[in-house]
CSV table of C-alpha atoms in Angstrom, one decimal:
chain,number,residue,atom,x,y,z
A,1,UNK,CA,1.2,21.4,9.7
A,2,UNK,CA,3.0,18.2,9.3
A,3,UNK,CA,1.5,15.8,6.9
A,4,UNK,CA,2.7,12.1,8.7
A,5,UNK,CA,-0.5,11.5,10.2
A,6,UNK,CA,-2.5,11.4,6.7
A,7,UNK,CA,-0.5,8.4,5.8
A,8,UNK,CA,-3.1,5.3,5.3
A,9,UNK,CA,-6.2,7.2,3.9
A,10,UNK,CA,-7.5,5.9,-0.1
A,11,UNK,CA,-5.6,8.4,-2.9
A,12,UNK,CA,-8.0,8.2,-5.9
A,13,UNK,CA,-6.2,9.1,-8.6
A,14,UNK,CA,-2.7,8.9,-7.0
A,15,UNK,CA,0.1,7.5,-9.0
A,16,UNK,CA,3.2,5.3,-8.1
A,17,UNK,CA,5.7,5.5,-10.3
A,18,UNK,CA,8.4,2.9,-10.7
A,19,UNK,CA,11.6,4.1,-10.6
A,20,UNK,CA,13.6,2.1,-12.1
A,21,UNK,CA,11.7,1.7,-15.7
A,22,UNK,CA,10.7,4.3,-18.5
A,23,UNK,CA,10.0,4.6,-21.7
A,24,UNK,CA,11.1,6.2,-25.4
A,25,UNK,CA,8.8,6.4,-28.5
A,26,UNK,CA,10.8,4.5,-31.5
A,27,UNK,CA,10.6,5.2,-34.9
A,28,UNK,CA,11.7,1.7,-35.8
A,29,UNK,CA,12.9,-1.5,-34.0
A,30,UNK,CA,16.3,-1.5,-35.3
A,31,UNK,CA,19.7,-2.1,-33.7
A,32,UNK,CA,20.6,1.8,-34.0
A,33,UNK,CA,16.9,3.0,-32.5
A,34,UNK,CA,17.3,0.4,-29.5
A,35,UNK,CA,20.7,1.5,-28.3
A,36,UNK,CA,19.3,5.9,-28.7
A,37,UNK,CA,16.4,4.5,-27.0
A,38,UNK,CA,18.2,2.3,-24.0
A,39,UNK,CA,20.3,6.1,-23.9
A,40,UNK,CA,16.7,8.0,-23.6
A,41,UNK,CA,15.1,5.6,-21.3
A,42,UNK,CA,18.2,5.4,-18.6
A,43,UNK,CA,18.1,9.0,-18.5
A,44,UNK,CA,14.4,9.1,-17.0
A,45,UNK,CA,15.5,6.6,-14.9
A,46,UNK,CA,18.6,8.3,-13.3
A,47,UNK,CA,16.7,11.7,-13.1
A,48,UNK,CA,13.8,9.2,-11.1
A,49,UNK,CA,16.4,7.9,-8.7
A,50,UNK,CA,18.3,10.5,-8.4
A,51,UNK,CA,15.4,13.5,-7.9
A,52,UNK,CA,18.5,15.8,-10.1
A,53,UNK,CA,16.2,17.0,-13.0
A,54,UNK,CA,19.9,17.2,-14.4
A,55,UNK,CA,21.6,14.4,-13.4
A,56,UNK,CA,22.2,13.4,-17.6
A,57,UNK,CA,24.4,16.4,-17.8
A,58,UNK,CA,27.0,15.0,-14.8
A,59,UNK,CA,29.9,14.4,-16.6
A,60,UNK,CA,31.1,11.0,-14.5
A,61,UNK,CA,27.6,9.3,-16.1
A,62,UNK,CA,28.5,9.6,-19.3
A,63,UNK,CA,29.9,7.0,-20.2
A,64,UNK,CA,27.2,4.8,-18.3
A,65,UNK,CA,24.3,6.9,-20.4
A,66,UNK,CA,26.8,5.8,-23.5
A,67,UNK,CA,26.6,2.1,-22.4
A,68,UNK,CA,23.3,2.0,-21.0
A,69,UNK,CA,22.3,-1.5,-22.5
A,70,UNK,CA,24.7,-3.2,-20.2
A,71,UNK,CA,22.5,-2.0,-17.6
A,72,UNK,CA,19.0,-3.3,-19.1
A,73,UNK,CA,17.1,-6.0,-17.2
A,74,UNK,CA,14.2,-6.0,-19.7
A,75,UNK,CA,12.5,-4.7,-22.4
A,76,UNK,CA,9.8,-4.8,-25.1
A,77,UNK,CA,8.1,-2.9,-27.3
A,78,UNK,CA,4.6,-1.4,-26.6
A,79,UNK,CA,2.2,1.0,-28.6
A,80,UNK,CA,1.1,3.9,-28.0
A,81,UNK,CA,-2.5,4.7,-28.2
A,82,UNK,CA,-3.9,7.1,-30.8
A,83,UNK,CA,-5.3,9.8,-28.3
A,84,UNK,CA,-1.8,10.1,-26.8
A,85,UNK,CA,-0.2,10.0,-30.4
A,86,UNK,CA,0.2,6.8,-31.3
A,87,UNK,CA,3.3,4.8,-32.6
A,88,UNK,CA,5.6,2.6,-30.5
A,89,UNK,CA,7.5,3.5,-27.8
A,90,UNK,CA,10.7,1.0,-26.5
A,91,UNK,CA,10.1,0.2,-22.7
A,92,UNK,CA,13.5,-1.0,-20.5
A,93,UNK,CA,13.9,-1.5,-17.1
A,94,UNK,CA,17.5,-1.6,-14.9
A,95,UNK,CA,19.4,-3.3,-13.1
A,96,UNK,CA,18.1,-1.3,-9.8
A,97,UNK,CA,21.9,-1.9,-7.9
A,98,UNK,CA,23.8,-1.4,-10.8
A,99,UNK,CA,21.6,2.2,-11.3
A,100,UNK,CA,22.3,3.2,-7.4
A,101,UNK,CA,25.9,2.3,-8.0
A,102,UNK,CA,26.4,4.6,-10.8
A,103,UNK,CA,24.5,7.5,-9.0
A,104,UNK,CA,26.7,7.1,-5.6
A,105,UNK,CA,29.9,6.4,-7.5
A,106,UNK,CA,29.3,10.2,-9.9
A,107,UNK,CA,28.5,11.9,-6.5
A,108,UNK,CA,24.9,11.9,-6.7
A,109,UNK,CA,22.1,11.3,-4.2
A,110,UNK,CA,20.1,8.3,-4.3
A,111,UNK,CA,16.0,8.1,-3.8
A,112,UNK,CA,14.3,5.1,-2.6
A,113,UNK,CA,10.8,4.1,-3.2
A,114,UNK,CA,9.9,5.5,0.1
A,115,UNK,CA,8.4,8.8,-1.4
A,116,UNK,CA,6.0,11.3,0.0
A,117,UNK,CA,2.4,11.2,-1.5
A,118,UNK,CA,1.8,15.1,-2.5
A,119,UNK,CA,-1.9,16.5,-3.0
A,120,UNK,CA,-1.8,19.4,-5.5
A,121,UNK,CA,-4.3,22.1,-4.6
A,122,UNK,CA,-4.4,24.3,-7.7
A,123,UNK,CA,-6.4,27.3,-8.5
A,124,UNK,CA,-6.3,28.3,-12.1
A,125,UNK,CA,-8.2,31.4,-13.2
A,126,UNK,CA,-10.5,31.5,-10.2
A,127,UNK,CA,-11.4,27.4,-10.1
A,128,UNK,CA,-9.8,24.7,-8.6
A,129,UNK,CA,-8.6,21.8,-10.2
A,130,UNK,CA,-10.1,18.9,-10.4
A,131,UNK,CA,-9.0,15.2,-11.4
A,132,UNK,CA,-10.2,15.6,-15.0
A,133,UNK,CA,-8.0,13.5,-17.3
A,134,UNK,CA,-9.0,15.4,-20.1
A,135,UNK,CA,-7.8,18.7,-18.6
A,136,UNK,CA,-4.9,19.3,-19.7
A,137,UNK,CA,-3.4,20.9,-16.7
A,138,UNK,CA,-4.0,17.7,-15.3
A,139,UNK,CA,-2.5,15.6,-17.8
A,140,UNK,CA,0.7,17.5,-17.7
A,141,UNK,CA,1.0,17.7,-13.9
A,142,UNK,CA,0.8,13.6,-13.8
A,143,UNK,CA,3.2,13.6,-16.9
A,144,UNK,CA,6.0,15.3,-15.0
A,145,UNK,CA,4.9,13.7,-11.9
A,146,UNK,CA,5.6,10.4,-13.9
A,147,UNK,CA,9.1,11.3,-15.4
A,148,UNK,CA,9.8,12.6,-12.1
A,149,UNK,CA,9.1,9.4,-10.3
A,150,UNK,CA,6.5,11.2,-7.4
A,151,UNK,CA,3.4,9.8,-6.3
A,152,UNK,CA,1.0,12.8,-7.2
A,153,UNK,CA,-2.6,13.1,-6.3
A,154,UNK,CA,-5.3,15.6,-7.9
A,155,UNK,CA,-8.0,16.3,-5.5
A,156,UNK,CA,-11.6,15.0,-6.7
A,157,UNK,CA,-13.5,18.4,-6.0
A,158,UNK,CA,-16.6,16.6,-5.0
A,159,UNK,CA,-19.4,17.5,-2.3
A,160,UNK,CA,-17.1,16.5,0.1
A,161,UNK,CA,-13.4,18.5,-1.2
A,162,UNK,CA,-15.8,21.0,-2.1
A,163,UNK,CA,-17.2,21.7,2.0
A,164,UNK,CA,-13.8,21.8,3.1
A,165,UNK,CA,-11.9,23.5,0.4
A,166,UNK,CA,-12.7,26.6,-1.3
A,167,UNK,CA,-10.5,28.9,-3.8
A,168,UNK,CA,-9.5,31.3,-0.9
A,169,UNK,CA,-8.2,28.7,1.1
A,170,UNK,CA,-5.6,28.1,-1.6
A,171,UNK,CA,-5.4,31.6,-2.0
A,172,UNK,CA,-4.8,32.5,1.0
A,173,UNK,CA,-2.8,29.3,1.8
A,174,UNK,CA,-5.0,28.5,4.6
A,175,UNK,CA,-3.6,25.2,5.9
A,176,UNK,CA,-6.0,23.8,8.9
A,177,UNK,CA,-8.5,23.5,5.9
A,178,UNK,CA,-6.0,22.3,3.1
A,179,UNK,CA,-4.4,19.6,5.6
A,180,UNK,CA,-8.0,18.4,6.7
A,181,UNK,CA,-9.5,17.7,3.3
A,182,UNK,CA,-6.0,16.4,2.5
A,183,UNK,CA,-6.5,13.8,4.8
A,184,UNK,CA,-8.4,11.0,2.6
A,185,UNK,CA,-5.6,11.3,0.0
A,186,UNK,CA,-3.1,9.7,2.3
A,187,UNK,CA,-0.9,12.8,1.9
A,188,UNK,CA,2.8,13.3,3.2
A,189,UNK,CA,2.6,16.9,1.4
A,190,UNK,CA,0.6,19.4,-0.2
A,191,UNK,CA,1.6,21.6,-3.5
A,192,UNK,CA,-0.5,24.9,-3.4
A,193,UNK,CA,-0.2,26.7,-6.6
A,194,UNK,CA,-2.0,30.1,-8.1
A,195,UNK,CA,-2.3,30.2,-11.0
A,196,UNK,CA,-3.5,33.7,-13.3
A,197,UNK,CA,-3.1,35.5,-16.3
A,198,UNK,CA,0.0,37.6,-17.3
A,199,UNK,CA,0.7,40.0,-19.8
A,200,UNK,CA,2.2,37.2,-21.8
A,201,UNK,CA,1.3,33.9,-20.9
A,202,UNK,CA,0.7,32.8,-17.0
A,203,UNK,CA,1.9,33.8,-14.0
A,204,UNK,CA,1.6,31.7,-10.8
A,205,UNK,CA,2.5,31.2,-7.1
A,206,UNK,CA,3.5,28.2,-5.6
A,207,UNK,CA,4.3,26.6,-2.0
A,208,UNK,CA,5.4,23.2,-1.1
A,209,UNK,CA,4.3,22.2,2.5
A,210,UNK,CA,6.0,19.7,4.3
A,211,UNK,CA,7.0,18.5,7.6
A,212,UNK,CA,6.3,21.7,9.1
A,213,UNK,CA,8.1,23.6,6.5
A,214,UNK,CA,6.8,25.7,3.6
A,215,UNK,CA,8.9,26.8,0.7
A,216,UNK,CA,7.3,29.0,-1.8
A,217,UNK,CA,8.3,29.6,-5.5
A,218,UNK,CA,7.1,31.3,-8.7
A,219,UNK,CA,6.6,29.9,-12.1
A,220,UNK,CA,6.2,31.7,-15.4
A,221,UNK,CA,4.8,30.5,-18.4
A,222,UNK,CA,3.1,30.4,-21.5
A,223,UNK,CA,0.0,28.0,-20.4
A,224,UNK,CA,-1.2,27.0,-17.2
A,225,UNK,CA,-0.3,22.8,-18.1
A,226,UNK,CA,3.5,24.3,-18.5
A,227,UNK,CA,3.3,26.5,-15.0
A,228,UNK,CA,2.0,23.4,-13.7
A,229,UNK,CA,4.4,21.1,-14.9
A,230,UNK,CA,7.2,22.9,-14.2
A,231,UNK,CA,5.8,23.4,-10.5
A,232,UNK,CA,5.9,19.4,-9.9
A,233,UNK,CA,9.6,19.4,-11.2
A,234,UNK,CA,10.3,22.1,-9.0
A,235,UNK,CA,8.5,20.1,-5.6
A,236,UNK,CA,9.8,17.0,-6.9
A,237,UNK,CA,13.4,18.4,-6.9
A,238,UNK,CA,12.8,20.2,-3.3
A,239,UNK,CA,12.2,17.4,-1.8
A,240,UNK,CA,14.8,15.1,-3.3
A,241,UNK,CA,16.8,17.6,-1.5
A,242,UNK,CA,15.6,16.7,1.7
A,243,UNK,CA,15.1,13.2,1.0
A,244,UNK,CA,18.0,11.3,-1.3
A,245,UNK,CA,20.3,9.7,0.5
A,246,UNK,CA,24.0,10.9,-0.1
A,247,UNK,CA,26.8,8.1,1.0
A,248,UNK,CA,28.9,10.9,2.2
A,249,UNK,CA,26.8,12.4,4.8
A,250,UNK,CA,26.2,10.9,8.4
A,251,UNK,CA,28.3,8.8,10.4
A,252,UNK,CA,27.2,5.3,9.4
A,253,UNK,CA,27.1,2.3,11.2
A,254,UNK,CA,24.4,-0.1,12.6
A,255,UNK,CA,21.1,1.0,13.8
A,256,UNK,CA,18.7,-1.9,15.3
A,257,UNK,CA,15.2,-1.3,14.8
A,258,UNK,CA,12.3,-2.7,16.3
A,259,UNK,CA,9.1,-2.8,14.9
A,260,UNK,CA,5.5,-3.3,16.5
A,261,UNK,CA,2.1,-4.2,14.5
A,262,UNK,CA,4.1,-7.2,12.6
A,263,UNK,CA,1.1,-9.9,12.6
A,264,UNK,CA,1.7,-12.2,10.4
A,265,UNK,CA,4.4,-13.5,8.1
A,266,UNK,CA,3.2,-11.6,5.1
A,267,UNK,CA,3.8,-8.6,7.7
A,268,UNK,CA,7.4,-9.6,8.4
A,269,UNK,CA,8.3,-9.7,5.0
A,270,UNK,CA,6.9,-6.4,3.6
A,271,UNK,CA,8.7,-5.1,6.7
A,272,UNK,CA,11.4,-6.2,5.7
A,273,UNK,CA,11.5,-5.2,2.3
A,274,UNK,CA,10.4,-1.4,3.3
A,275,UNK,CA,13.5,-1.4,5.3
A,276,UNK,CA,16.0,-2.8,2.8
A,277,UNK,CA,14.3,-0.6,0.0
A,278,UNK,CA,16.2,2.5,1.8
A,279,UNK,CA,19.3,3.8,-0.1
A,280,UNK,CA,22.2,3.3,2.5
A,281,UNK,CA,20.2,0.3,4.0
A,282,UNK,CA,22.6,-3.3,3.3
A,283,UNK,CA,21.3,-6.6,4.7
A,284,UNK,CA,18.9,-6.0,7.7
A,285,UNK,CA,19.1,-9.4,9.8
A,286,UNK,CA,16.0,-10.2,11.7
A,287,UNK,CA,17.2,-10.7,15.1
A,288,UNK,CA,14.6,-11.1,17.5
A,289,UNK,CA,10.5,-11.4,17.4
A,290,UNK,CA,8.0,-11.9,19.9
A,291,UNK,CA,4.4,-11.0,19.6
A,292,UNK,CA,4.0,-8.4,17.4
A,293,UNK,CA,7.0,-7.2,18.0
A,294,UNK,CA,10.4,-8.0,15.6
A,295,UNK,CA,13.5,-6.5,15.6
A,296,UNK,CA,16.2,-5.9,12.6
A,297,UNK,CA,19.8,-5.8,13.2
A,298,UNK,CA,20.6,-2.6,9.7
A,299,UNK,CA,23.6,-1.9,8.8
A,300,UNK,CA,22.8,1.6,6.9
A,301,UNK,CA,25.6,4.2,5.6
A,302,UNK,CA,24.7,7.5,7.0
A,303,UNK,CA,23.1,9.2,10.1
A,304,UNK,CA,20.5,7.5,12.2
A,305,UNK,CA,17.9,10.8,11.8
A,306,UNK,CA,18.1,9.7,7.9
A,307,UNK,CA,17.2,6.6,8.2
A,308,UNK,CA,14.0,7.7,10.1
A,309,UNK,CA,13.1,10.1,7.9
A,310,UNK,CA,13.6,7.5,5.1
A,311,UNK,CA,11.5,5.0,7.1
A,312,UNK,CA,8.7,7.3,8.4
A,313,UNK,CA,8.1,9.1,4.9
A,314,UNK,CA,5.8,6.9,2.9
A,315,UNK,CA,3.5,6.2,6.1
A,316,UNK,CA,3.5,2.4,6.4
A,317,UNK,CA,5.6,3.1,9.2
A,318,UNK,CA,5.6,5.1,11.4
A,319,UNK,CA,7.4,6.6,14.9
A,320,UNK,CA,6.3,4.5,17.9
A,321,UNK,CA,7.0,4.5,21.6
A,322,UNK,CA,9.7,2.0,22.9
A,323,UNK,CA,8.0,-1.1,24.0
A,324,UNK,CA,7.3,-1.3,27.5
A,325,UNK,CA,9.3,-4.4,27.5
A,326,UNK,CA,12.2,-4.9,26.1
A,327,UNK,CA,13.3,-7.1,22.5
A,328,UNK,CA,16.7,-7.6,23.2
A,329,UNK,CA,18.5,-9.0,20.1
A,330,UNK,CA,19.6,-12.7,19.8
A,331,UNK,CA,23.1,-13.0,20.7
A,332,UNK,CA,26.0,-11.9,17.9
A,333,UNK,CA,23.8,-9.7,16.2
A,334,UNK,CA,25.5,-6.3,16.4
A,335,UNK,CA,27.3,-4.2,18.7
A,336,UNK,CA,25.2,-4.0,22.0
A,337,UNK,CA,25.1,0.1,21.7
A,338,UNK,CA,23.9,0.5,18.3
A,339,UNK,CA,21.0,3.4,18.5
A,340,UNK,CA,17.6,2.0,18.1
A,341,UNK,CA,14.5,3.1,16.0
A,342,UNK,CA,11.5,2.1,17.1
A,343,UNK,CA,8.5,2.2,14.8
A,344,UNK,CA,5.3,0.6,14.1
A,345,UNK,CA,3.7,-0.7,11.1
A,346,UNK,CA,0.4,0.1,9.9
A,347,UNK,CA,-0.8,-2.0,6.6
């Protein structure tokens, strides 16, 4: 079942990564430590943006993983806490355009912020996990899901997860149940993993539902916190697929969109930014605005279907009727028969 509809409901325990910062445990604060750290830290980052768990090895980024101070907005030192091994760790963030530039310029795919909230639905050994931080299953899934840069949610399994949600439902990948209880997660997609015993270490099962599509895949190892792990690098990566923008595909060109449910000015301008936070997206122009209604004259690099997708993914947004009147752009704002999106936005 597709997952769009789930878009505004409360994800407890849900993260948000950013994408553009990580971090690197440091031995030291020296010169020589920084520079291996800045190296260690851009790495996460382009493997974030770029949703290629080996986008480091890509031999046209070399030299910018060399070089990878030039590119550092900010940093500091933090430390670590004692129960997740203490020390000190360097934090950077980067230059966010300079990052996409690399990335388009090496031939790889860019990923926007506009990611799809996943709900993992795990059964390990006959029980379903639950959002235990001290699990360690759980502690490794929303590691990964960290490097990895997706928004990951681990069901609560209380009274209410628990009437709607049993082990053979995830068993059996039942979906009408799994999309239901899914539903106060905010969820774009679901990860629906087996996991049991092997004759060394764990075998397990896994499917990745979303917008309409299953895609199923196996994952052996030695503990369930590795199978699971590695089973939110492999969704993380599927998806990327589907959903990183690649400057050589589409047409390109200007698309005007039109937007209903912008009510204020605060509105306007996270509108706004959710359009211009799309890869391929350069400097939408408000153009027109009545009511609730605005309009955005965007230029954007690749096929209009993309963009949608792009849009429509993170749930803000969403696909709308065309207004029963029409917003016709201010005059010299675009070619007259650019295609038109027309979406509405939901706080």
């Amino acid at each position: 079942m597709a997952m769009a509809a789930l878009a505004h409901a409360a994800s407890p325990g849900g993260d948000q990564p950013s994408l553009y910062a990580a971090a690197t445990p440091v031995a030291s604060q020296s010169a020589q430590e920084r520079e291996k750290a800045f190296t260690s830290d851009l790495t996460q980052v382009l493997v974030k943006v770029s949703g290629n768990p080996n986008a480091a090895q890509v031999a046209a980024l070399s030299s910018v993983l060399s070089n990878a101070g030039n590119l550092v907005v900010e940093y500091r030192y933090r430390t670590v806490p004692l129960n997740q091994g203490g020390g000190q760790e360097l934090w950077a963030r980067f230059d966010a355009k300079a990052v996409d530039k690399a990335l388009v310029q090496s031939g790889q795919g860019t990923w926007g912020q506009g990611r799809p909230t996943v709900v993992a639905w795990v059964l390990d050994e006959g029980t379903i996990v639950a959002d235990n931080p001290n699990a360690p299953i759980v502690a490794a899934m929303r590691k990964n899901a960290r490097l990895r840069g997706l928004p990951l949610v681990i069901p609560l399994m209380d009274l209410t997860d628990q009437k709607q949600v049993s082990g053979f439902d995830i068993r059996s990948l039942f979906l009408p149940a799994l999309t239901s209880a899914s539903q106060r997660y905010g969820a774009h997609a679901m990860l629906i993993g087996v996991i049991n015993p092997a004759d060394v270490g764990v075998k397990s099962q896994w499917t990745l539902v979303f917008d309409n599509n299953s895609t199923p895949f196996q994952e052996a190892a030695d503990t369930p916190q590795q199978a699971g792990a590695a089973a939110v690098g492999r969704a993380t990566t599927l998806l990327a697929q589907k959903l990183a923008y690649m400057p050589s595909i589409g047409g390109g060109g200007q698309v005007r969109v039109v937007v209903s449910g912008v009510k204020s000015l605060s509105d306007l301008k996270q509108v706004e930014a959710l359009i211009t936070a799309v890869p391929g997206v350069g400097s939408p122009q408000l153009d027109s605005l009545r009511g609730e209604l605005a309009g955005f004259s965007v230029p954007y690099a690749g096929a209009v279907a993309d963009l949608q997708q792009a849009l429509t993914v993170a749930g803000a947004l969403s696909l709308a009727q065309a207004p029963a009147t029409t917003l016709p752009p201010a005059a010299a704002t675009g070619p007259a028969n650019a295609p038109e999106l027309h979406l509405r936005y939901t706080p």
